[in-house]
Amino acid sequence: MCGVVGYTGTKQASEWLLDGLQTLEYRGYDSAGIQVVSSSGNLHGVKCAGRVATLRERAHSANPVGTCGIGHTRWATHGAPTDGNAHPHLDGSGRIAVVHNGIIENYQKLKRELMAAGHTFLSDTDTEVIPHLIQEAWDGPAKGDLAAAVRNATDRLEGSWALAVICADCPGTLVVTRNGSPLVVASTPDGAYAASDVMPLASVTSHVLQLNDRDIATLTPDGAIRITDRDGRVVDHPTAIDIDWDASAAKLGGYSDFMAKEISEQPEAIERLLSGRLGKHGIELDELSLTREELASVDKVVIIACGTSYHVGLIAKAAIERWARVPVSVEYASEFNYTEEYLVTDHTMCVVITQSGETADTLTAARRMKGMGCNVFAITNVLGSTAARESDGTLYIQAGPEVAVASTKAYTAQMVGSYLLALRLALANGNMSRDEVEKHYRDLTQIPDIMREVLARRWQDKQAARLFRNQRSALFLGRNCNSTTAYEGALKLKEISYLHAEAYPAGEMKHGPIALIEGSFPVVAVVPADHVHDKTVSNIQECLARGAVVIGVATDGDERVAKLCSEVLWVPPVADELIFPAVAIIHLQLLARYVARDRGYDVDKPRNLAKSVTVE
Ligand code: F6R
């Protein structure tokens, strides 16, 4: 889950490399580095532990000169985040430099072999074997052909990688390749670019090429990109992606942090997603690769996801079971992958939910489901992502780039995307009439305005955040689909404020977690005006009886909740119980952000996390 960039062209490379790394910093931010090669073949590198801002300062004083270069921002897997373990890594002769995203699973064996052959290693990383392997090939069978040397070296690797490679002996040539980790390339009038995702490229082009696993691209300063496959055959028609958003979408645009910006963008994201979805066939979801008959015969849905996307899966289950009356299992991808026996029917449909489309566990699970004969439908945010490319059908939620590590707008957009799927299934299998589907669709179209209203009430979240001062732990409660709102609210709080936050279905509290409650302990209770309202109110009473301070998330006008709670985060009335989770979560996203900022933390880049979890 590191970020990789590369450039070769007519401009000095370091400025764009640094800007590109800044954009990719969400992928990892414990160390960073760049290496450029000058036209006369001098390699010049700068790298350090810490963020891209530190690297930028060092690079400005070191002033590396060269129009071809590579860069890296790291999320440590092998070796602590130190200057020495930061990428790029060089071969023994100091002529070949490599940046890498992924994990080389057989690096210990390779390192032993290389050391036995006289190679010396300077870092604790798995990556460092790669430049040494390239050097062996360069000096040996590849005979000075960098792409051939990279092909030869990667043939010996096991694991995942996105690599960018430069060599002092062929200045101006940049070679990139991938296997299991994302990488895109772009040709422009001022040179050729490579990056882990499209975001850094949005400032230079709107058209990028997606590399397939094991493809090797040779980029030259005239902007040319030559792609060959594992056997060295030229790839004529690589997959192209058009970037359909402005580069400014990945910039702060006046907000103090990306999390604030992305929370605010939710109404527009949902509007975009819903627009044009009601057509003559009911819900228009052409992204599905199943015919109406095939959809009608789906008798089981398996949802695979991780983290926040897993929480979307839990809500999707409620919607699909309620509207389409098809049984749904929701699986953590990391658990599913090691479940030995997994039962599917002949008509099981698999839905993978993944904002990034690159989460390693989710991709492995999706491949397994496909191998079991299931139709795989991806709900994702990232155009051309691996999940999208490998699935039978893909719904892009069009939320725009999500930069803050904590997912916010993708959560609600994926939820609404799954509602569209539920309605489509319900219509296809006859559990809902067209009129009913249309009514539910119209209810969904109210979400953006209700979200706007919740956003306008952010002062309530700011006020409630004060109740978390001097606290070390919190409990989140909710029932039915709002137990998921509680899980997601707790996840947001713990990941950015580092407060321990536990979430439970409210009725389960008495079976253990109630022991946590003592004087002034904060409890967040999600208690809309729904069919379990009275039950949840009783759980609030139980908390209060033990001295808890309760923050309610409730429907406007709820006097009972107002009387019981120290603070209430108010939500306007909703037309359907399934709409509440999509709008109430905004309060909990804002609450988590205010608590984290109160504590002085960087809400966009929480410690130990990365946006795209491309390792198992
Ligand atoms: C939490 C968060 C993570 C991701 C998880 C899966 O805020 O963002 O829990 O949801 O890593 O990521 P995707 O959805 O990209 O598969």
XYZ file of C-alpha atoms in Angstrom, residues 195-525:
331
model
C 1.698 6.250 -10.925
C -0.063 3.884 -8.546
C -3.387 5.462 -9.410
C -4.868 8.106 -11.645
C -4.933 10.880 -9.063
C -1.432 12.310 -9.607
C -1.968 12.094 -13.363
C -5.174 14.130 -13.346
C -3.086 17.330 -13.385
C -1.295 16.328 -16.617
C -3.791 14.304 -18.669
C -7.315 12.943 -18.786
C -6.345 9.718 -20.499
C -4.339 6.958 -18.852
C -3.473 3.373 -19.680
C -3.942 0.518 -17.292
C -1.204 -2.099 -17.161
C -2.201 -5.733 -16.854
C -0.405 -8.014 -14.455
C 3.090 -8.849 -15.713
C 2.983 -6.290 -18.523
C 6.169 -4.275 -18.763
C 6.058 -0.685 -20.006
C 9.079 1.193 -21.303
C 8.572 4.946 -21.128
C 10.782 7.379 -23.025
C 11.187 11.192 -22.882
C 9.242 11.760 -26.138
C 6.162 10.470 -24.286
C 6.203 7.091 -26.013
C 5.070 4.047 -24.056
C 5.895 0.565 -25.304
C 4.085 -2.196 -23.471
C 5.117 -5.828 -23.725
C 3.678 -8.870 -22.009
C 5.435 -11.477 -19.930
C 6.741 -13.178 -23.061
C 8.002 -9.957 -24.591
C 5.155 -9.644 -27.123
C 3.906 -6.117 -27.791
C 0.541 -5.313 -26.180
C -1.339 -3.380 -28.891
C -4.507 -2.348 -27.099
C -3.937 -1.725 -23.436
C -6.988 -0.818 -21.350
C -7.581 2.939 -21.396
C -9.261 4.938 -18.660
C -10.643 8.439 -19.117
C -10.362 10.519 -15.981
C -13.795 12.078 -15.722
C -13.104 14.431 -12.845
C -11.124 17.591 -12.579
C -7.698 17.568 -10.918
C -9.139 19.999 -8.381
C -11.341 17.147 -7.072
C -8.237 15.762 -5.389
C -7.311 19.134 -3.850
C -8.473 20.678 -0.588
C -10.301 23.547 -2.262
C -10.535 25.710 0.851
C -11.271 22.938 3.359
C -8.882 22.442 6.250
C -8.648 18.703 5.647
C -9.852 16.117 3.144
C -12.084 14.434 5.669
C -14.073 17.659 6.117
C -14.270 18.078 2.362
C -15.347 14.513 1.709
C -17.977 14.532 4.452
C -19.441 17.663 2.851
C -19.430 16.136 -0.630
C -21.890 13.375 0.262
C -25.127 14.997 -0.943
C -23.706 15.652 -4.412
C -22.202 12.166 -4.601
C -25.582 10.579 -3.898
C -27.305 12.882 -6.405
C -24.829 11.825 -9.097
C -25.281 8.171 -8.293
C -29.068 8.286 -8.370
C -29.423 10.471 -11.404
C -30.903 8.703 -14.401
C -31.422 5.430 -12.568
C -35.186 5.331 -12.953
C -36.017 4.281 -16.486
C -38.493 2.318 -18.503
C -37.259 -0.949 -16.993
C -37.572 0.295 -13.425
C -34.128 0.678 -11.879
C -31.527 1.058 -14.617
C -28.471 -0.920 -13.606
C -26.889 -1.835 -16.919
C -23.653 -2.428 -15.070
C -25.033 -5.847 -14.075
C -23.945 -8.561 -16.455
C -26.960 -10.736 -15.557
C -30.127 -10.875 -17.643
C -33.455 -10.238 -15.968
C -34.083 -13.999 -15.927
C -30.715 -14.696 -14.355
C -31.334 -11.976 -11.772
C -34.735 -13.462 -11.016
C -33.141 -16.816 -10.304
C -30.558 -15.489 -7.805
C -31.314 -17.433 -4.621
C -28.392 -16.341 -2.445
C -26.191 -13.269 -2.314
C -22.744 -13.343 -0.745
C -21.280 -9.938 0.056
C -17.529 -9.703 0.510
C -15.784 -6.645 1.923
C -13.475 -5.260 4.621
C -13.676 -2.444 7.164
C -16.092 0.339 6.358
C -17.125 -1.428 3.165
C -18.021 -4.469 5.259
C -20.376 -2.231 7.221
C -21.987 -1.209 3.931
C -22.411 -4.932 3.311
C -24.381 -5.331 6.538
C -26.784 -2.603 5.485
C -26.984 -4.017 1.968
C -28.029 -7.324 3.518
C -30.915 -5.599 5.293
C -32.031 -3.946 2.037
C -31.707 -7.009 -0.188
C -33.449 -9.295 2.291
C -36.228 -6.804 2.947
C -36.870 -5.675 -0.609
C -35.831 -8.620 -2.773
C -36.359 -11.348 -0.167
C -33.153 -13.100 -1.144
C -31.001 -14.468 1.702
C -27.670 -12.661 2.082
C -24.418 -13.611 3.837
C -21.904 -10.874 4.542
C -18.314 -12.017 4.905
C -15.110 -10.335 5.995
C -12.870 -11.084 3.024
C -9.931 -11.949 5.284
C -12.029 -14.564 7.091
C -13.764 -15.909 4.013
C -10.406 -16.588 2.353
C -9.525 -19.082 5.066
C -12.932 -20.677 5.512
C -12.358 -24.157 4.201
C -15.906 -25.113 3.302
C -18.068 -22.391 1.840
C -21.444 -23.335 0.471
C -22.928 -21.665 -2.561
C -25.916 -22.567 -4.682
C -26.004 -22.748 -8.492
C -27.552 -19.275 -8.494
C -25.445 -17.482 -5.897
C -24.449 -13.950 -6.796
C -21.354 -12.414 -5.214
C -21.193 -8.681 -4.478
C -17.784 -7.222 -3.608
C -17.811 -3.813 -1.999
C -14.515 -1.955 -2.080
C -13.929 1.786 -2.326
C -10.404 1.412 -3.673
C -11.028 -1.733 -5.686
C -7.541 -2.814 -4.659
C -7.978 -4.366 -1.222
C -5.937 -7.577 -1.404
C -8.208 -9.666 0.834
C -11.312 -8.615 -1.090
C -9.724 -9.356 -4.462
C -8.626 -12.810 -3.317
C -12.133 -13.537 -2.062
C -13.725 -12.308 -5.300
C -11.448 -14.589 -7.324
C -12.426 -17.502 -5.111
C -16.135 -16.772 -5.589
C -15.607 -16.570 -9.340
C -13.785 -19.873 -9.212
C -16.870 -21.321 -7.495
C -18.933 -20.268 -10.506
C -20.599 -17.171 -9.037
C -21.331 -14.021 -10.972
C -19.256 -11.289 -9.300
C -20.601 -7.750 -9.131
C -18.318 -5.019 -7.788
C -19.429 -1.808 -6.106
C -16.393 0.453 -6.163
C -15.256 4.038 -6.475
C -12.057 3.729 -8.475
C -12.244 3.590 -12.246
C -10.258 0.762 -13.759
C -9.397 -0.702 -10.368
C -8.550 -4.383 -10.164
C -11.927 -5.239 -8.619
C -13.652 -3.507 -11.525
C -11.522 -5.212 -14.135
C -11.879 -8.673 -12.696
C -15.607 -8.594 -11.943
C -18.418 -9.591 -14.276
C -20.111 -6.233 -13.698
C -19.185 -3.044 -11.858
C -21.185 -0.223 -10.353
C -18.972 2.868 -10.026
C -20.327 4.947 -7.198
C -18.833 8.145 -8.701
C -18.067 9.681 -5.329
C -14.910 11.311 -6.712
C -11.464 10.734 -5.223
C -11.537 9.869 -1.536
C -8.235 11.058 -0.118
C -8.723 10.998 3.662
C -7.812 7.568 4.953
C -11.061 7.265 6.912
C -13.779 6.471 4.403
C -16.837 8.738 4.534
C -18.462 9.601 1.209
C -17.705 6.167 -0.202
C -19.579 4.609 2.734
C -22.840 6.354 1.983
C -22.484 6.137 -1.801
C -21.745 2.407 -1.642
C -24.778 2.025 0.610
C -27.042 3.793 -1.865
C -25.455 1.759 -4.692
C -26.385 -1.417 -2.861
C -29.956 -0.105 -2.446
C -30.169 0.251 -6.217
C -29.050 -3.344 -6.572
C -31.639 -4.470 -3.999
C -34.424 -2.684 -5.882
C -33.262 -4.087 -9.215
C -33.274 -7.606 -7.770
C -36.687 -7.046 -6.174
C -38.178 -5.972 -9.477
C -36.555 -8.825 -11.394
C -37.698 -11.546 -9.024
C -41.163 -10.100 -8.663
C -41.021 -9.233 -4.990
C -41.837 -5.651 -5.793
C -44.008 -4.072 -8.396
C -42.711 -1.279 -10.553
C -44.743 1.205 -8.537
C -43.241 -0.004 -5.285
C -39.732 0.194 -6.700
C -40.456 3.685 -7.951
C -41.695 4.752 -4.519
C -38.518 3.436 -2.874
C -36.392 5.157 -5.501
C -38.171 8.456 -4.794
C -37.478 7.962 -1.082
C -33.802 7.543 -1.894
C -33.795 10.807 -3.822
C -34.602 12.618 -0.561
C -31.251 11.530 0.908
C -29.153 14.424 -0.466
C -31.392 17.123 1.043
C -31.576 15.364 4.400
C -27.787 15.053 4.320
C -27.512 18.800 3.673
C -29.690 19.449 6.690
C -27.544 17.158 8.884
C -24.409 18.900 7.624
C -25.908 22.246 8.612
C -26.232 20.887 12.151
C -22.523 20.183 12.569
C -22.427 22.462 15.595
C -24.249 19.675 17.464
C -21.361 17.298 16.764
C -18.821 19.897 17.803
C -20.664 20.380 21.075
C -20.981 16.637 21.717
C -17.263 16.149 21.036
C -16.553 17.940 24.329
C -17.997 14.974 26.216
C -15.066 12.862 24.978
C -12.424 15.059 26.595
C -10.382 13.144 29.163
C -12.064 9.892 28.130
C -10.235 6.767 27.010
C -13.118 4.679 25.784
C -16.661 4.905 24.408
C -19.544 2.575 23.625
C -21.747 2.854 20.514
C -25.167 1.206 20.471
C -27.928 0.763 17.903
C -30.436 -1.820 16.779
C -31.129 -3.549 13.477
C -29.626 -1.625 10.567
C -28.490 1.041 13.024
C -26.324 -1.388 14.936
C -24.274 -0.983 11.764
C -24.429 2.811 12.140
C -22.989 2.214 15.610
C -20.207 -0.046 14.253
C -19.270 2.497 11.619
C -19.412 5.433 14.062
C -17.130 3.547 16.465
C -14.722 2.635 13.667
C -14.477 6.290 12.592
C -13.813 7.413 16.166
C -11.148 4.824 16.896
C -9.259 5.190 13.644
C -8.789 8.937 13.770
C -8.983 9.848 17.474
C -7.241 6.702 18.842
C -9.955 6.419 21.494
C -11.040 2.884 22.209
C -14.582 2.621 20.857
C -16.682 -0.479 21.075
C -19.944 -0.967 19.168
C -22.704 -3.390 20.004
C -26.270 -4.121 19.006
C -28.021 -2.334 21.866
C -29.787 -5.470 23.093
C -26.467 -7.292 23.444
C -25.103 -4.719 25.861
C -26.469 -6.534 28.899
C -24.501 -9.644 27.949
C -21.120 -8.109 28.759
C -20.271 -4.580 27.603
C -22.480 -3.040 30.292
C -19.651 -3.874 32.710
C -17.622 -1.082 31.090
C -20.045 1.622 32.166
C -19.151 3.863 35.061
C -19.516 7.562 35.877
C -19.239 9.910 32.836
C -18.510 7.025 30.432
C -19.653 8.199 26.964
C -22.284 6.101 25.211
C -23.489 7.000 21.723
C -26.968 5.585 21.178
